[in-house]
Tab-separated table of C-alpha atoms in Angstrom:
chain	number	residue	atom	x	y	z
A	1	MET	CA	0.000	0.000	0.000
A	2	LYS	CA	1.374	3.389	-0.992
A	3	LEU	CA	1.399	6.175	1.565
A	4	LYS	CA	0.011	9.529	0.577
A	5	LYS	CA	2.622	12.307	0.443
A	6	PRO	CA	1.171	14.289	3.401
A	7	VAL	CA	1.274	11.170	5.602
A	8	LEU	CA	4.841	10.272	4.495
A	9	GLY	CA	5.977	13.822	5.216
A	10	LEU	CA	4.464	13.672	8.695
A	11	ILE	CA	6.332	10.432	9.450
A	12	ILE	CA	9.654	11.909	8.273
A	13	LEU	CA	9.135	15.031	10.390
A	14	THR	CA	8.321	12.861	13.390
A	15	LEU	CA	11.477	10.772	12.918
A	16	ILE	CA	13.604	13.924	12.571
A	17	SER	CA	12.027	15.362	15.717
A	18	VAL	CA	12.705	12.167	17.707
A	19	THR	CA	16.322	12.056	16.494
A	20	VAL	CA	16.939	15.718	17.339
A	21	ASN	CA	15.366	15.299	20.795
A	22	ALA	CA	17.469	12.188	21.438
A	23	LYS	CA	20.664	14.028	20.494
A	24	SER	CA	19.596	16.988	22.577
A	25	LYS	CA	19.000	14.793	25.615
A	26	LYS	CA	22.360	13.091	25.095
A	27	SER	CA	24.235	16.397	24.913
A	28	ALA	CA	22.342	17.743	27.920
A	29	LYS	CA	23.096	14.760	30.134
A	30	THR	CA	24.638	15.310	33.550
A	31	PRO	CA	28.346	16.209	33.259
A	32	GLU	CA	30.831	13.572	34.362
A	33	LYS	CA	31.710	13.804	38.014
A	34	ILE	CA	35.128	15.049	39.048
A	35	LYS	CA	37.247	12.153	40.278
A	36	ILE	CA	39.190	13.145	43.400
A	37	VAL	CA	41.675	10.845	45.133
A	38	THR	CA	43.137	11.663	48.556
A	39	THR	CA	45.696	9.680	50.511
A	40	ILE	CA	44.688	10.443	54.121
A	41	PHE	CA	41.636	11.471	56.102
A	42	PRO	CA	42.184	15.244	56.639
A	43	GLN	CA	42.436	15.871	52.877
A	44	TYR	CA	39.361	13.724	52.302
A	45	ASP	CA	37.301	15.518	54.935
A	46	TRP	CA	38.352	19.026	53.859
A	47	THR	CA	37.386	18.226	50.265
A	48	ARG	CA	34.072	16.743	51.390
A	49	GLU	CA	33.265	19.934	53.298
A	50	ILE	CA	33.992	22.177	50.310
A	51	LEU	CA	32.021	19.959	47.918
A	52	GLY	CA	29.007	20.071	50.233
A	53	ASP	CA	25.816	18.775	48.631
A	54	THR	CA	26.829	19.462	45.028
A	55	ASN	CA	27.094	15.756	44.113
A	56	SER	CA	29.633	16.884	41.527
A	57	ALA	CA	32.476	14.554	42.429
A	58	GLU	CA	33.515	11.011	43.259
A	59	LEU	CA	35.739	11.293	46.324
A	60	PHE	CA	38.121	8.515	47.352
A	61	ILE	CA	40.423	7.967	50.332
A	62	LEU	CA	43.312	5.526	49.868
A	63	ILE	CA	44.368	4.983	53.492
A	64	GLY	CA	41.102	4.101	55.173
A	65	ASN	CA	41.718	0.693	56.721
A	66	GLY	CA	43.625	1.835	59.790
A	67	THR	CA	47.085	1.551	58.219
A	68	ASP	CA	49.495	4.189	59.476
A	69	LEU	CA	50.642	6.740	56.890
A	70	HIS	CA	54.299	5.850	57.472
A	71	SER	CA	53.848	2.159	56.652
A	72	TYR	CA	51.344	2.497	53.791
A	73	GLN	CA	52.180	1.001	50.400
A	74	PRO	CA	49.685	1.535	47.542
A	75	SER	CA	47.985	-1.465	45.965
A	76	ILE	CA	47.543	-1.934	42.215
A	77	GLN	CA	43.939	-0.758	42.663
A	78	ASP	CA	45.140	2.389	44.452
A	79	ILE	CA	47.575	3.198	41.639
A	80	ALA	CA	44.763	2.688	39.098
A	81	LYS	CA	42.545	5.157	40.980
A	82	ILE	CA	45.310	7.772	41.006
A	83	SER	CA	46.060	7.195	37.319
A	84	THR	CA	42.643	8.412	36.174
A	85	ALA	CA	42.033	11.050	38.851
A	86	ASP	CA	41.161	14.643	37.952
A	87	ILE	CA	42.484	15.868	41.310
A	88	PHE	CA	45.015	14.008	43.456
A	89	ILE	CA	45.876	15.229	46.957
A	90	TYR	CA	48.766	13.769	48.955
A	91	VAL	CA	51.037	14.742	51.862
A	92	GLY	CA	54.360	14.943	50.050
A	93	GLY	CA	56.806	13.833	52.750
A	94	GLU	CA	59.154	10.883	53.106
A	95	SER	CA	56.188	8.525	53.410
A	96	ASP	CA	55.033	9.440	49.903
A	97	VAL	CA	58.160	8.583	47.896
A	98	TRP	CA	56.027	6.189	45.819
A	99	VAL	CA	53.929	9.055	44.425
A	100	LYS	CA	56.539	10.173	41.872
A	101	ASP	CA	56.340	6.893	39.947
A	102	ALA	CA	52.552	6.747	40.259
A	103	LEU	CA	52.176	10.191	38.681
A	104	LYS	CA	54.786	9.534	35.986
A	105	ASN	CA	52.714	6.602	34.697
A	106	ALA	CA	49.278	8.228	35.158
A	107	LYS	CA	46.807	8.063	32.253
A	108	ASN	CA	45.382	11.520	32.971
A	109	LYS	CA	48.139	13.958	32.033
A	110	ASN	CA	45.896	16.928	32.884
A	111	MET	CA	45.532	15.904	36.517
A	112	THR	CA	45.591	18.633	39.168
A	113	VAL	CA	48.037	17.556	41.877
A	114	ILE	CA	48.126	19.088	45.361
A	115	ASN	CA	51.176	18.343	47.501
A	116	LEU	CA	50.327	19.451	51.063
A	117	LEU	CA	53.919	20.300	51.933
A	118	GLU	CA	54.151	22.698	48.980
A	119	VAL	CA	51.036	24.709	49.820
A	120	PRO	CA	52.038	26.662	52.982
A	121	GLY	CA	55.439	27.705	51.597
A	122	ASN	CA	57.839	28.809	54.328
A	123	ASN	CA	55.529	27.523	57.063
A	124	VAL	CA	56.710	23.957	56.426
A	125	LYS	CA	59.011	22.841	59.252
A	126	GLU	CA	61.994	20.550	59.378
A	127	GLU	CA	61.702	17.538	61.623
A	128	GLU	CA	63.616	18.214	64.827
A	129	ILE	CA	65.288	16.322	67.633
A	130	VAL	CA	64.724	18.026	70.993
A	131	GLU	CA	66.505	17.381	74.266
A	132	GLY	CA	65.990	13.834	75.519
A	133	MET	CA	64.466	12.608	72.243
A	134	GLN	CA	65.897	9.388	70.877
A	135	ALA	CA	67.357	9.689	67.382
A	136	GLU	CA	66.750	6.863	64.938
A	137	GLU	CA	69.204	3.998	64.979
A	138	GLY	CA	72.416	4.860	63.144
A	139	GLU	CA	71.734	8.586	63.284
A	140	ASP	CA	73.198	10.924	65.866
A	141	ASP	CA	71.472	14.140	66.891
A	142	GLU	CA	74.113	16.541	65.600
A	143	HIS	CA	74.200	14.954	62.165
A	144	HIS	CA	70.400	14.925	61.962
A	145	LEU	CA	70.179	18.631	62.791
A	146	ASN	CA	73.107	19.992	60.794
A	147	ASP	CA	73.484	17.977	57.599
A	148	GLU	CA	71.717	20.075	54.960
A	149	GLU	CA	71.869	17.230	52.454
A	150	GLU	CA	69.535	15.127	54.577
A	151	VAL	CA	66.843	17.589	55.588
A	152	GLU	CA	63.578	15.854	56.474
A	153	TYR	CA	60.409	17.889	56.648
A	154	ASP	CA	57.760	17.214	59.241
A	155	GLU	CA	54.896	15.638	57.313
A	156	HIS	CA	52.149	16.264	59.849
A	157	ILE	CA	51.149	19.615	58.432
A	158	TRP	CA	47.414	18.940	58.784
A	159	LEU	CA	47.626	19.157	62.580
A	160	SER	CA	47.673	22.956	62.370
A	161	LEU	CA	44.250	24.577	62.035
A	162	ARG	CA	45.987	27.516	60.376
A	163	ASN	CA	47.600	25.328	57.749
A	164	ALA	CA	44.214	23.659	57.237
A	165	LYS	CA	42.720	26.999	56.183
A	166	VAL	CA	45.455	27.588	53.614
A	167	ILE	CA	45.177	24.075	52.199
A	168	CYS	CA	41.362	24.235	52.008
A	169	ASP	CA	41.682	27.403	49.950
A	170	GLU	CA	43.965	25.539	47.538
A	171	ILE	CA	41.509	22.633	47.284
A	172	CYS	CA	38.679	25.077	46.554
A	173	LYS	CA	40.688	26.651	43.708
A	174	ALA	CA	41.304	23.205	42.217
A	175	LEU	CA	37.583	22.367	42.356
A	176	ILE	CA	36.616	25.648	40.702
A	177	GLN	CA	39.167	25.064	37.960
A	178	ARG	CA	37.543	21.717	37.205
A	179	ASP	CA	33.936	22.737	37.799
A	180	SER	CA	33.354	26.473	37.370
A	181	ALA	CA	29.569	25.941	37.275
A	182	ASN	CA	29.617	25.270	41.028
A	183	ALA	CA	32.190	27.941	41.874
A	184	ALA	CA	29.783	30.000	43.984
A	185	VAL	CA	28.795	26.947	46.053
A	186	TYR	CA	32.412	25.927	46.634
A	187	LYS	CA	33.336	29.445	47.746
A	188	LYS	CA	30.356	29.601	50.089
A	189	ASN	CA	31.202	26.212	51.620
A	190	LEU	CA	34.850	27.225	51.991
A	191	ALA	CA	33.898	30.433	53.790
A	192	ALA	CA	31.633	28.551	56.211
A	193	TYR	CA	34.269	25.926	56.933
A	194	THR	CA	37.070	28.479	57.312
A	195	SER	CA	34.932	30.246	59.905
A	196	LYS	CA	34.685	26.990	61.906
A	197	LEU	CA	38.456	26.478	61.712
A	198	THR	CA	39.052	30.048	62.883
A	199	SER	CA	36.618	29.611	65.772
A	200	LEU	CA	38.321	26.427	66.941
A	201	ASP	CA	41.732	28.087	66.605
A	202	ALA	CA	40.504	30.823	68.973
A	203	LYS	CA	39.417	28.152	71.484
A	204	TYR	CA	42.907	26.632	71.366
A	205	ILE	CA	44.456	30.054	72.021
A	206	ASP	CA	42.154	30.670	74.975
A	207	THR	CA	42.759	27.194	76.433
A	208	VAL	CA	46.544	27.512	76.247
A	209	ASN	CA	46.556	31.068	77.591
A	210	THR	CA	44.509	30.093	80.659
A	211	ALA	CA	46.278	26.790	81.407
A	212	SER	CA	48.520	26.370	84.451
A	213	LYS	CA	51.250	24.666	82.399
A	214	ASN	CA	52.652	25.067	78.894
A	215	ILE	CA	54.486	21.761	78.372
A	216	LEU	CA	53.325	18.445	76.926
A	217	LEU	CA	55.230	15.190	77.401
A	218	PHE	CA	54.837	12.324	74.940
A	219	GLY	CA	55.807	8.753	75.739
A	220	ASP	CA	55.508	8.078	72.037
A	221	ARG	CA	56.241	9.544	68.617
A	222	PHE	CA	55.588	13.283	68.379
A	223	PRO	CA	53.669	14.370	65.249
A	224	PHE	CA	52.245	17.563	66.792
A	225	ARG	CA	55.001	20.099	66.153
A	226	TYR	CA	52.828	22.285	63.899
A	227	LEU	CA	50.159	22.444	66.589
A	228	THR	CA	52.533	23.170	69.477
A	229	ASP	CA	54.311	25.863	67.451
A	230	ASP	CA	50.982	27.550	66.653
A	231	TYR	CA	50.282	28.026	70.364
A	232	ASN	CA	53.864	28.399	71.677
A	233	LEU	CA	53.695	25.169	73.633
A	234	LYS	CA	56.862	23.347	74.676
A	235	TYR	CA	57.195	19.586	74.500
A	236	TYR	CA	59.313	16.568	75.287
A	237	ALA	CA	58.936	13.247	73.511
A	238	ALA	CA	60.523	9.836	73.112
A	239	PHE	CA	60.700	9.910	69.302
A	240	ALA	CA	60.284	12.312	66.392
A	241	GLY	CA	56.998	12.236	64.464
A	242	CYS	CA	58.199	10.088	61.567
A	243	SER	CA	60.499	7.870	63.593
A	244	ALA	CA	60.333	4.137	62.985
A	245	GLU	CA	61.719	3.411	66.461
A	246	THR	CA	59.449	1.641	68.930
A	247	GLU	CA	61.793	0.739	71.781
A	248	ALA	CA	63.113	3.618	73.860
A	249	SER	CA	66.546	3.443	75.478
A	250	PHE	CA	67.033	3.452	79.251
A	251	GLU	CA	68.430	6.995	78.977
A	252	THR	CA	65.344	8.245	77.123
A	253	VAL	CA	62.949	6.700	79.653
A	254	ILE	CA	64.843	8.109	82.639
A	255	PHE	CA	65.122	11.577	81.058
A	256	LEU	CA	61.368	11.742	80.446
A	257	ALA	CA	60.550	10.299	83.877
A	258	LYS	CA	62.667	13.004	85.513
A	259	LYS	CA	60.820	15.635	83.463
A	260	VAL	CA	57.498	14.303	84.773
A	261	ASP	CA	58.784	14.953	88.304
A	262	GLU	CA	60.636	18.195	87.615
A	263	LEU	CA	57.670	19.792	85.819
A	264	LYS	CA	55.088	18.248	88.156
A	265	LEU	CA	53.212	16.717	85.234
A	266	ASN	CA	50.105	14.672	85.911
A	267	TYR	CA	49.795	13.257	82.397
A	268	VAL	CA	51.910	11.517	79.770
A	269	LEU	CA	50.536	11.479	76.222
A	270	LYS	CA	50.501	8.829	73.537
A	271	ILE	CA	49.099	8.926	70.018
A	272	GLU	CA	46.220	6.831	68.689
A	273	GLY	CA	46.954	3.192	67.945
A	274	GLY	CA	49.743	2.903	70.499
A	275	ASP	CA	49.579	0.430	73.364
A	276	GLY	CA	50.796	2.971	75.909
A	277	LYS	CA	53.524	0.633	77.146
A	278	LEU	CA	56.285	3.238	76.908
A	279	ALA	CA	54.125	5.932	78.531
A	280	ARG	CA	53.416	3.549	81.412
A	281	THR	CA	57.122	2.735	81.778
A	282	ILE	CA	57.922	6.458	82.004
A	283	ILE	CA	55.300	6.954	84.717
A	284	ASN	CA	56.509	3.905	86.661
A	285	SER	CA	60.064	5.283	86.485
A	286	SER	CA	58.954	8.630	87.901
A	287	LYS	CA	58.005	9.545	91.467
A	288	ASN	CA	54.461	10.378	90.403
A	289	LYS	CA	53.072	6.854	90.019
A	290	ASN	CA	49.559	8.321	89.858
A	291	ALA	CA	50.195	10.177	86.593
A	292	ALA	CA	47.726	9.114	83.894
A	293	ILE	CA	48.034	8.384	80.195
A	294	LEU	CA	46.069	10.480	77.697
A	295	THR	CA	45.576	9.634	74.025
A	296	ILE	CA	45.695	12.337	71.363
A	297	ASP	CA	44.741	11.683	67.729
A	298	SER	CA	47.157	12.550	64.914
A	299	MET	CA	44.682	11.373	62.228
A	300	GLN	CA	47.205	9.119	60.519
A	301	SER	CA	45.039	6.009	60.621
A	302	VAL	CA	41.371	7.066	60.543
A	303	THR	CA	39.202	4.278	59.113
A	304	THR	CA	36.310	4.389	56.672
A	305	LYS	CA	34.161	2.944	59.465
A	306	GLN	CA	34.949	5.974	61.638
A	307	ILE	CA	34.118	8.256	58.719
A	308	ALA	CA	30.785	6.483	58.192
A	309	ASN	CA	30.050	6.928	61.898
A	310	GLY	CA	30.440	10.694	61.624
A	311	THR	CA	34.095	11.357	62.466
A	312	THR	CA	35.318	14.646	61.004
A	313	TYR	CA	38.534	16.641	61.042
A	314	LEU	CA	36.891	19.195	63.317
A	315	SER	CA	35.519	16.585	65.718
A	316	ILE	CA	38.997	15.084	66.167
A	317	MET	CA	40.620	18.488	66.640
A	318	GLU	CA	37.924	19.396	69.195
A	319	ASN	CA	38.627	16.177	71.121
A	320	ASN	CA	42.355	16.879	70.912
A	321	LEU	CA	41.732	20.276	72.487
A	322	LYS	CA	40.009	18.587	75.440
A	323	VAL	CA	43.020	16.279	75.845
A	324	ILE	CA	45.461	19.203	75.704
A	325	GLU	CA	43.385	21.181	78.195
A	326	GLN	CA	43.518	18.261	80.626
A	327	ALA	CA	47.251	17.690	80.071
A	328	LEU	CA	48.107	21.344	80.721
A	329	ASN	CA	46.347	21.477	84.095
């Protein structure tokens, strides 16, 4: 049966209309989400805060199973995630020596890379050995402090609320560069979060200024130099923040035990994940056998389970403030 010309024309117009609409819908589909890969929890949480409810990104954390930053080695799956990331955020210290090769072989050559230690410029600090602190095996204190060829920078830059503000600003710029359509939202979220960081910073200042002491003693590694420097706090510790040592010498234990007595300290601190054995040994070697052990969180091994249960960078820093307040009184 032959179709009349008016009917045939109507069918052709209909087909053209359907095709055009289909192409239009395809071109107007939701833009691909930004793929963001972070190595540790603070970077992840800062980015999450700035993204807010935009649903514009896929956000990944690589170290979310409780592994400590210093002992982490990326899996093949981790390297694959980094390879196709639009934004990759990492710490940049000695623990991240593997990153250079990962980036060299990345598929996405237009990746935006944020190295935390490069963001604050001159505010990055060298790792230091203070009086009584045990140097790593095979390394004497004088060599560690004076040999310019072997400078090690303190990786724990996220433990300063002031550094956090600077780094969040850098993350916001990277998001806007990738997704200018949501620029206003990112800026608004950044401003709100920066205000919270500033408010907590003020609480730290007030707490330290009204405390009866200004010294913290760690029977553990000491990753809190950025924080103590922010508030002019003094400290003693068994090991430097990135030290791989776990057994303290007799001399180190006795030095710290004497400091407990000399400074009339009621608390010895340890970081999360530690068993507190060394802190207990220091207390038992001091005259103040009633001194207690307090745990402070350096955020080097936050788990995805903790994140799912509502743990945030601010909640940990607020809890750390309570610990510091107790330790200084």
